[in-house]
PDB file of C-alpha atoms in Angstrom:
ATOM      1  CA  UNK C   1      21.100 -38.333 -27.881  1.00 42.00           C
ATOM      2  CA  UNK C   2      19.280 -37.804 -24.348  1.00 47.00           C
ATOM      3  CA  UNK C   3      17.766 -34.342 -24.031  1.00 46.00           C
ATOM      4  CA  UNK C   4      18.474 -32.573 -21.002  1.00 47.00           C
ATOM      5  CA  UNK C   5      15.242 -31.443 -18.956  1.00 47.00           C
ATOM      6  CA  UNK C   6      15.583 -28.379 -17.115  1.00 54.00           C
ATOM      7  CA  UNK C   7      15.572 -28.084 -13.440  1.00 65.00           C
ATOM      8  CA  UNK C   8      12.389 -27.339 -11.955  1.00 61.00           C
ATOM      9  CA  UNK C   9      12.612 -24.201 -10.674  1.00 59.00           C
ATOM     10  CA  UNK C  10      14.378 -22.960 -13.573  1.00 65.00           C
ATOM     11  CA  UNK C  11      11.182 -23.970 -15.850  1.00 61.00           C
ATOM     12  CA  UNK C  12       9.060 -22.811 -12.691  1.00 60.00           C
ATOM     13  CA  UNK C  13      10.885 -18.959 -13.454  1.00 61.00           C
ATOM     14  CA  UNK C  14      11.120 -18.908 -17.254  1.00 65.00           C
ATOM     15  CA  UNK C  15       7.004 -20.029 -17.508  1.00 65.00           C
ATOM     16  CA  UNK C  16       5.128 -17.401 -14.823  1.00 65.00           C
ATOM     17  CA  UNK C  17       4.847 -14.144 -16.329  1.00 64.00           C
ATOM     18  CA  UNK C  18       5.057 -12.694 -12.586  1.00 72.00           C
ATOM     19  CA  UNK C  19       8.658 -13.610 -12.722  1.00 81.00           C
ATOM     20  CA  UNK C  20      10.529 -10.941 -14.454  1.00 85.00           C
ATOM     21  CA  UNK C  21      13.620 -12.526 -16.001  1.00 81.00           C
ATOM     22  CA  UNK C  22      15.067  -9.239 -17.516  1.00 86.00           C
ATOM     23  CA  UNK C  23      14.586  -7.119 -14.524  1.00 90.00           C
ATOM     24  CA  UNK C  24      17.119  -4.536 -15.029  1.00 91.00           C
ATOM     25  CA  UNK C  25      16.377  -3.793 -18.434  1.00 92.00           C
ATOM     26  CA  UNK C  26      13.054  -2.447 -16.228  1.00 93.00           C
ATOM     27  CA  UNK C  27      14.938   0.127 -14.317  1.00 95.00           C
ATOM     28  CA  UNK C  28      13.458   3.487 -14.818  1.00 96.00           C
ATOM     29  CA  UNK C  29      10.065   1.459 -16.724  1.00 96.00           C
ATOM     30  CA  UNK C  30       8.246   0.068 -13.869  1.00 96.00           C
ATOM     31  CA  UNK C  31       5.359   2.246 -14.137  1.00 96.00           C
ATOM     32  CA  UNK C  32       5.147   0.893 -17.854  1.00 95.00           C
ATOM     33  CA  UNK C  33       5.102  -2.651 -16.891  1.00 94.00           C
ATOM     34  CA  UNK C  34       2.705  -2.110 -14.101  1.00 95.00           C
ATOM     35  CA  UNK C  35       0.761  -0.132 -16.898  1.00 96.00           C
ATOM     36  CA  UNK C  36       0.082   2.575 -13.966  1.00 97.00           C
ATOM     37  CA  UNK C  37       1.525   5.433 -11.975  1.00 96.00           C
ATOM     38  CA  UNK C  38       0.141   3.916  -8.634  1.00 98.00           C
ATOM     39  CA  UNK C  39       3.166   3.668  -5.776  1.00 97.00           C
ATOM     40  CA  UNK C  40       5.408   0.943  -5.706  1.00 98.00           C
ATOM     41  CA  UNK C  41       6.036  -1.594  -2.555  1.00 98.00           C
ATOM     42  CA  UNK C  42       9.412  -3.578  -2.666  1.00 98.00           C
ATOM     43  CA  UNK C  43      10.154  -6.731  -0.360  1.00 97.00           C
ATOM     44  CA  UNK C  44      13.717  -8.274   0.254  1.00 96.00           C
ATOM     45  CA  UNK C  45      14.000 -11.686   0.640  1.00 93.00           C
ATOM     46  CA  UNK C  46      10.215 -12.186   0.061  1.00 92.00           C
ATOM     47  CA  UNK C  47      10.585 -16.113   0.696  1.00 89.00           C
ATOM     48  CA  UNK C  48       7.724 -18.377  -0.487  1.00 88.00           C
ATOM     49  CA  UNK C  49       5.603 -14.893  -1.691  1.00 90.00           C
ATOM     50  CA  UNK C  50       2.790 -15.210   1.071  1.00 92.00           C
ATOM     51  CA  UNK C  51       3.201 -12.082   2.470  1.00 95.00           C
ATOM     52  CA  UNK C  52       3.858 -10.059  -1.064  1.00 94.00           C
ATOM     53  CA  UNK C  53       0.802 -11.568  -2.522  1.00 93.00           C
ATOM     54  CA  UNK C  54      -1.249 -11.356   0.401  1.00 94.00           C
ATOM     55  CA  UNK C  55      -0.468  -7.584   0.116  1.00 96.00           C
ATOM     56  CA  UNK C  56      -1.014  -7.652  -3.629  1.00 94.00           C
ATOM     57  CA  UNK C  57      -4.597  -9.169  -2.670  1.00 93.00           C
ATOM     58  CA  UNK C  58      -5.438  -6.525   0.116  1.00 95.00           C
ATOM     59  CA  UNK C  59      -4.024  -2.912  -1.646  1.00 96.00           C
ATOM     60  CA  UNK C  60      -5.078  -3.098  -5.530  1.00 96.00           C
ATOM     61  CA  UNK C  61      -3.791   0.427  -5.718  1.00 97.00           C
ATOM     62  CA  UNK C  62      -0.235  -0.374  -5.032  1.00 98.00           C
ATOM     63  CA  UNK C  63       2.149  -2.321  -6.782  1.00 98.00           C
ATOM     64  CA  UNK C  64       4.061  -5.041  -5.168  1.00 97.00           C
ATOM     65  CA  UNK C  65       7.515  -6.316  -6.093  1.00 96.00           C
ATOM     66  CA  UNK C  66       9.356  -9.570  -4.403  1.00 95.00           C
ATOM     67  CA  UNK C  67      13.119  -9.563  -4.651  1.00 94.00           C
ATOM     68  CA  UNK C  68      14.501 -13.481  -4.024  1.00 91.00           C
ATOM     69  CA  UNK C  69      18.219 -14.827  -4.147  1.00 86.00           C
ATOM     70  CA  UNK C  70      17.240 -18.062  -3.763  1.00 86.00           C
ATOM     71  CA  UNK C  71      16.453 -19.690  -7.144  1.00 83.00           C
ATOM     72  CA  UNK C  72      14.685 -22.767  -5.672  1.00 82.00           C
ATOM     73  CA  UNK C  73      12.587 -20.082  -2.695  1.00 85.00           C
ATOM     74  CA  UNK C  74      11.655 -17.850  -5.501  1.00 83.00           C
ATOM     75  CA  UNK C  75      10.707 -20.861  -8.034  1.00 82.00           C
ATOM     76  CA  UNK C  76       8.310 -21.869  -5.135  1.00 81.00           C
ATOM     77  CA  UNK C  77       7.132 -17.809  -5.153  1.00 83.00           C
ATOM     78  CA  UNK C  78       6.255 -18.057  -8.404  1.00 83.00           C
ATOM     79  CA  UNK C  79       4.279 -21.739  -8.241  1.00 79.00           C
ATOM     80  CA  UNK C  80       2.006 -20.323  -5.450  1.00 75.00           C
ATOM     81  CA  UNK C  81       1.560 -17.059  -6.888  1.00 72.00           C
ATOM     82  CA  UNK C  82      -1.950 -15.736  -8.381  1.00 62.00           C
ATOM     83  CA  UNK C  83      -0.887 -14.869 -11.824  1.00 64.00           C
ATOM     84  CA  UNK C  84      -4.276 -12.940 -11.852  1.00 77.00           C
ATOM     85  CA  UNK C  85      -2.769 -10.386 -10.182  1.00 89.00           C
ATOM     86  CA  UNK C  86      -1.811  -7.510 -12.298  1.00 92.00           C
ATOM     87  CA  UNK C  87      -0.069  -5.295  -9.241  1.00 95.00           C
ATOM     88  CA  UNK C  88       2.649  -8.188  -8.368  1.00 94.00           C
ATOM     89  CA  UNK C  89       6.178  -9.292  -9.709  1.00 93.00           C
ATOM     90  CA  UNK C  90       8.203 -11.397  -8.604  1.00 92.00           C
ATOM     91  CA  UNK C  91      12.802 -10.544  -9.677  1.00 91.00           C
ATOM     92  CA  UNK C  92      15.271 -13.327  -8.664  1.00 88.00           C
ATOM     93  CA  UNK C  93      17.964 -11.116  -7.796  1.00 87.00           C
ATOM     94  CA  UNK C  94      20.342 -10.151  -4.824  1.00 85.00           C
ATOM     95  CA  UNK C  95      18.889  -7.420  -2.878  1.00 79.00           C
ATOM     96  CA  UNK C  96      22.784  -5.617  -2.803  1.00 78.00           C
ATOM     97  CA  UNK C  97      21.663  -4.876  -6.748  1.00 79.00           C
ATOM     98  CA  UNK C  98      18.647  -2.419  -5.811  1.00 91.00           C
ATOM     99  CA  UNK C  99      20.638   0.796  -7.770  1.00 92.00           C
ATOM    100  CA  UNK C 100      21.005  -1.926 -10.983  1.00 93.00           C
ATOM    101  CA  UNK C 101      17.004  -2.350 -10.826  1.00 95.00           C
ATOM    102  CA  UNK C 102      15.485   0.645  -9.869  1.00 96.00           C
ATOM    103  CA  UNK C 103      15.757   4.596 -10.302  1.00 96.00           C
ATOM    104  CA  UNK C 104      15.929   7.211  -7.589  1.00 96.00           C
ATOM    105  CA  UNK C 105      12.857   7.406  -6.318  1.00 96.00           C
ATOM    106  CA  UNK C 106      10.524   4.576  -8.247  1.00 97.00           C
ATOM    107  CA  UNK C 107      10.048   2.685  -5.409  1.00 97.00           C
ATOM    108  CA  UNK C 108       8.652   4.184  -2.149  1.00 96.00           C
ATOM    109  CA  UNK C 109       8.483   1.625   0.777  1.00 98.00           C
ATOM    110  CA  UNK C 110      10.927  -1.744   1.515  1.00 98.00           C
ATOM    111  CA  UNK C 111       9.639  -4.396   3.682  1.00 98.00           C
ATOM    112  CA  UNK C 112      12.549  -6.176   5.658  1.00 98.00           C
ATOM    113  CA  UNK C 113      11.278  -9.558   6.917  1.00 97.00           C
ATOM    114  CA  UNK C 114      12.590 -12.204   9.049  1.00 96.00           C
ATOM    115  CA  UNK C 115      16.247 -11.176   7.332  1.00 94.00           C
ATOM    116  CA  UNK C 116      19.082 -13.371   8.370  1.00 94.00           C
ATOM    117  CA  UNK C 117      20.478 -12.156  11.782  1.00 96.00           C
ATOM    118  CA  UNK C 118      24.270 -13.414  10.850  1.00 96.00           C
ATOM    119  CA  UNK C 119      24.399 -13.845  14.673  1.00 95.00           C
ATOM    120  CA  UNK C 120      28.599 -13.301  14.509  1.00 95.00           C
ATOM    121  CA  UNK C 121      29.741  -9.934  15.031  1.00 91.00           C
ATOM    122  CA  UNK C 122      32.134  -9.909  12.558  1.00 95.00           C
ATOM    123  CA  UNK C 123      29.405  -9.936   9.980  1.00 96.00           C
ATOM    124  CA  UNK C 124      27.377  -7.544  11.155  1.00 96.00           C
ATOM    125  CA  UNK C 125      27.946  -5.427   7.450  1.00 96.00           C
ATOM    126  CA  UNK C 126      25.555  -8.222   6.225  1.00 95.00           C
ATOM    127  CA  UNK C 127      22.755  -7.920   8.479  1.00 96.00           C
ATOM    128  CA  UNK C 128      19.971  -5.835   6.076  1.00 96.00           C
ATOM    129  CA  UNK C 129      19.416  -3.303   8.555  1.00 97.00           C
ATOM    130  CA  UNK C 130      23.302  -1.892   9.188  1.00 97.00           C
ATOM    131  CA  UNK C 131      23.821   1.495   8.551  1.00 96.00           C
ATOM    132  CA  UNK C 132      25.609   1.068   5.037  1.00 95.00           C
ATOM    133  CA  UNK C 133      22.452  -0.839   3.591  1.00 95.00           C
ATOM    134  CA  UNK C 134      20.375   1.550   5.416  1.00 96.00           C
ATOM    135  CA  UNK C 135      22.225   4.370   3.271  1.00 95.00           C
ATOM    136  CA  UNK C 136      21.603   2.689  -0.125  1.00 95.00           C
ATOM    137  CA  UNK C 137      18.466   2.329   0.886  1.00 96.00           C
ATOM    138  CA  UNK C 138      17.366   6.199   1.158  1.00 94.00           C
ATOM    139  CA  UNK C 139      19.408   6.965  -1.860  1.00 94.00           C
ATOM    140  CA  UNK C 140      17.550   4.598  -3.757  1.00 95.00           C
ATOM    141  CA  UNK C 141      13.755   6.002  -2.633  1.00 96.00           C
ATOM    142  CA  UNK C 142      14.946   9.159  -3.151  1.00 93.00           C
ATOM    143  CA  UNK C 143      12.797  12.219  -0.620  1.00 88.00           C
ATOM    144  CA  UNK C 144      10.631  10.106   1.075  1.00 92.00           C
ATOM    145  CA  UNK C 145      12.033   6.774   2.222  1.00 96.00           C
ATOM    146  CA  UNK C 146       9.813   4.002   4.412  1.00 97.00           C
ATOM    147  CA  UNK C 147      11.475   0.861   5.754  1.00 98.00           C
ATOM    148  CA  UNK C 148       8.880  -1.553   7.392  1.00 98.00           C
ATOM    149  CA  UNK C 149      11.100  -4.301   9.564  1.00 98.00           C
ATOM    150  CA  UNK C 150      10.088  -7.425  11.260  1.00 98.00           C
ATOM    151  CA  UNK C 151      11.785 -10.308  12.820  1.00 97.00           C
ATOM    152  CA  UNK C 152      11.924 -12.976  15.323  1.00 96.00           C
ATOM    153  CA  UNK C 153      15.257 -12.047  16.838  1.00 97.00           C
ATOM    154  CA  UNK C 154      15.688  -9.171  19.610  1.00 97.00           C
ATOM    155  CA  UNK C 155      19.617  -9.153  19.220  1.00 97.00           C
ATOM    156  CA  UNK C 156      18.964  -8.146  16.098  1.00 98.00           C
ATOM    157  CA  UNK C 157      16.114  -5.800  16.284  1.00 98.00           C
ATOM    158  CA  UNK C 158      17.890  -3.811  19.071  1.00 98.00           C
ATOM    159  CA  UNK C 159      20.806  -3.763  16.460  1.00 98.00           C
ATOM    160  CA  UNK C 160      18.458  -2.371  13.812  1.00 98.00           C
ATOM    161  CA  UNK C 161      17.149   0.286  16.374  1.00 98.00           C
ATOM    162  CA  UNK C 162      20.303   1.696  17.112  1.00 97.00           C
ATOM    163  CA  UNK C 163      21.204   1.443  13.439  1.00 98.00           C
ATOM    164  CA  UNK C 164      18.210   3.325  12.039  1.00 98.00           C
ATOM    165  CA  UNK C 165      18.958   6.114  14.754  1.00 97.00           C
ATOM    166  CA  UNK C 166      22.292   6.785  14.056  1.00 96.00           C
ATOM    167  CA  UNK C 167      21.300   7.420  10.461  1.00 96.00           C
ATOM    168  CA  UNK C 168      18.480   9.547  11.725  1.00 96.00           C
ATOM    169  CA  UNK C 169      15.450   7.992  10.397  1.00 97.00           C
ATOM    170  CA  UNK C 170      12.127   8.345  12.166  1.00 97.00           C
ATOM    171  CA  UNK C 171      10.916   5.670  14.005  1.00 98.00           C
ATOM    172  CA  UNK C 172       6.985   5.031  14.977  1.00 96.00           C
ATOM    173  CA  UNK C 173       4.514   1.887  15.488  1.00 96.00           C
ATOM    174  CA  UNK C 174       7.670   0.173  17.630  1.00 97.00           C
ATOM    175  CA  UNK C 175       6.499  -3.140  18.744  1.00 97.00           C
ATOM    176  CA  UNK C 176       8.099  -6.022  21.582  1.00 97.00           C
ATOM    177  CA  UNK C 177       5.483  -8.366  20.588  1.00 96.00           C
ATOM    178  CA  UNK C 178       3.473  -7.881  17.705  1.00 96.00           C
ATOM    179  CA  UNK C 179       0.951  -9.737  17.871  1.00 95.00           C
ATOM    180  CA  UNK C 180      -0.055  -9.388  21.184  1.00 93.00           C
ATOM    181  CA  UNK C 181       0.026  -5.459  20.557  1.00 93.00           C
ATOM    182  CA  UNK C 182      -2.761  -3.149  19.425  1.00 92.00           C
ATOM    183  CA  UNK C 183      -1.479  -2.773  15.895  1.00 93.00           C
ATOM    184  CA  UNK C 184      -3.886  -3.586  13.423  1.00 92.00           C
ATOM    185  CA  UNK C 185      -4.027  -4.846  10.089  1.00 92.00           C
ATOM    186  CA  UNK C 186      -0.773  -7.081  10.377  1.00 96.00           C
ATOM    187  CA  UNK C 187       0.094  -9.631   7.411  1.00 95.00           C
ATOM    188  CA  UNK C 188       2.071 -12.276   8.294  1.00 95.00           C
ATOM    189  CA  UNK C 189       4.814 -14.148   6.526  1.00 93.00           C
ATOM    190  CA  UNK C 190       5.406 -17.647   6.454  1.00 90.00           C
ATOM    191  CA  UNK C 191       8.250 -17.514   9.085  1.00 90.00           C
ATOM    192  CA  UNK C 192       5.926 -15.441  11.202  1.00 94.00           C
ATOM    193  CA  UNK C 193       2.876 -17.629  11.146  1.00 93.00           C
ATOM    194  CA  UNK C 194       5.824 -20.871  12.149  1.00 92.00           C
ATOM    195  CA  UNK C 195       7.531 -18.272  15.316  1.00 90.00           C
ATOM    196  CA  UNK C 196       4.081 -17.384  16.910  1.00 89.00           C
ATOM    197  CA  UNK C 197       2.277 -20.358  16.861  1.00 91.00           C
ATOM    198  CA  UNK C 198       5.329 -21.428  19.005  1.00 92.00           C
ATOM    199  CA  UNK C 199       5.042 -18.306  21.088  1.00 91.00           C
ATOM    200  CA  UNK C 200       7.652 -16.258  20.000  1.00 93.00           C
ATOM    201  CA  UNK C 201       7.305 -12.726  20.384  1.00 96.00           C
ATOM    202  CA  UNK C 202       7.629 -10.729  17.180  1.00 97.00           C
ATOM    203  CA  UNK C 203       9.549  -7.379  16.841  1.00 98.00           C
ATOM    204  CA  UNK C 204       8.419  -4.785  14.238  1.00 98.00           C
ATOM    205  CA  UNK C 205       8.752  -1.026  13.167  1.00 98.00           C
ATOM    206  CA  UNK C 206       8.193   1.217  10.740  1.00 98.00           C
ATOM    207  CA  UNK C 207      11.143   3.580   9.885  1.00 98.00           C
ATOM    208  CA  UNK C 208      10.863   6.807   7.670  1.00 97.00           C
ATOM    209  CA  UNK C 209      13.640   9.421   6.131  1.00 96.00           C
ATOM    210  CA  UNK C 210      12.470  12.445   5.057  1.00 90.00           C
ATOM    211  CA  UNK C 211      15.504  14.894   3.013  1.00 79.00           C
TER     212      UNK C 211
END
């Protein structure tokens, strides 16, 4: 009888203890994994995991949590990630499940990064940054909500402005082209290192709700 090997990236998710493979059972217990109080930093759609474990490098005292659909991108995550570091972990899960993995208020900022545009109007519910997600996303964080945003595409950042005003968060640090702005202390992402070496401008803000 031939035994079946596993996919790769399945193997690649059930063998890096970054990978949490029972990640709602977590909801509420975050803290205890992390084995700290320290605030917690979640990323949607964190790719490849540069940018989440670049951040998990630079701030010890926060702990960092990528969120993947992708089996195969978060697989990848999870072969390039420092298993060293004790303040990442990486969930393959859909991002429309936040309320299934995480408590009011046990997470305290969501990084938005190069999120699919869905360029047709009709599916504008699906872009990350309409007003419904936007919602679920303060409910989630609870009193003090902080949504950093980044992307490539100015239809859709002048979208995302509008949307963030019209559910009254607080906007600061708005940027046309990133890196050719006085912000400091930027981290790139993958996508973002490919876009400006080409030239591309990049769009970013930070966006805060305070009940």
């Amino acid at each position: 009888m031939r035994i079946r090997k596993k996919p790769w990236a399945e193997a690649e998710l059930e063998n890096n203890s970054r990978v949490i493979q029972d990640a709602p059972t977590r909801k509420g217990k975050w803290a205890e994994f992390f084995g700290n109080d320290n605030p917690i930093y979640v990323e949607i759609g964190c790719g490849k995991g540069g940018f989440i474990t670049k951040n998990a490098q630079a701030y010890p005292e926060i702990n960092f949590i990528g969120i993947e659909r992708q089996q195969s991108v978060i697989a990848l995550a999870a072969r390039r990630t420092d298993e060293g570091l004790p303040n990442l972990a990486l969930i393959w899960e859909n991002a429309a499940n936040l309320s299934d993995l995480f408590e009011v208020g046990e997470f305290q900022r969501l990084y938005l990064n190069f999120s699919d545009p869905w360029p047709k109007k009709r599916l504008y519910k699906r872009r990350l940054t309409y007003r419904g997600f936007l919602e679920s996303y303060r409910q989630i964080m609870g009193n003090h909500a902080e949504v950093f945003f980044k992307t490539d595409n100015r239809n859709l950042f002048e979208f995302s402005l509008n949307e963030f005003c019209a559910d009254n968060w607080k906007l600061s640090n708005i940027s046309l082209d990133l890196h050719n702005s006085e912000y400091e202390g930027n981290i790139m992402t993958e996508y973002e290192e490919k876009f400006s070496a080409q030239g591309m401008p990049i769009y970013r803000l930070e966006a805060r709700y305070d009940n």
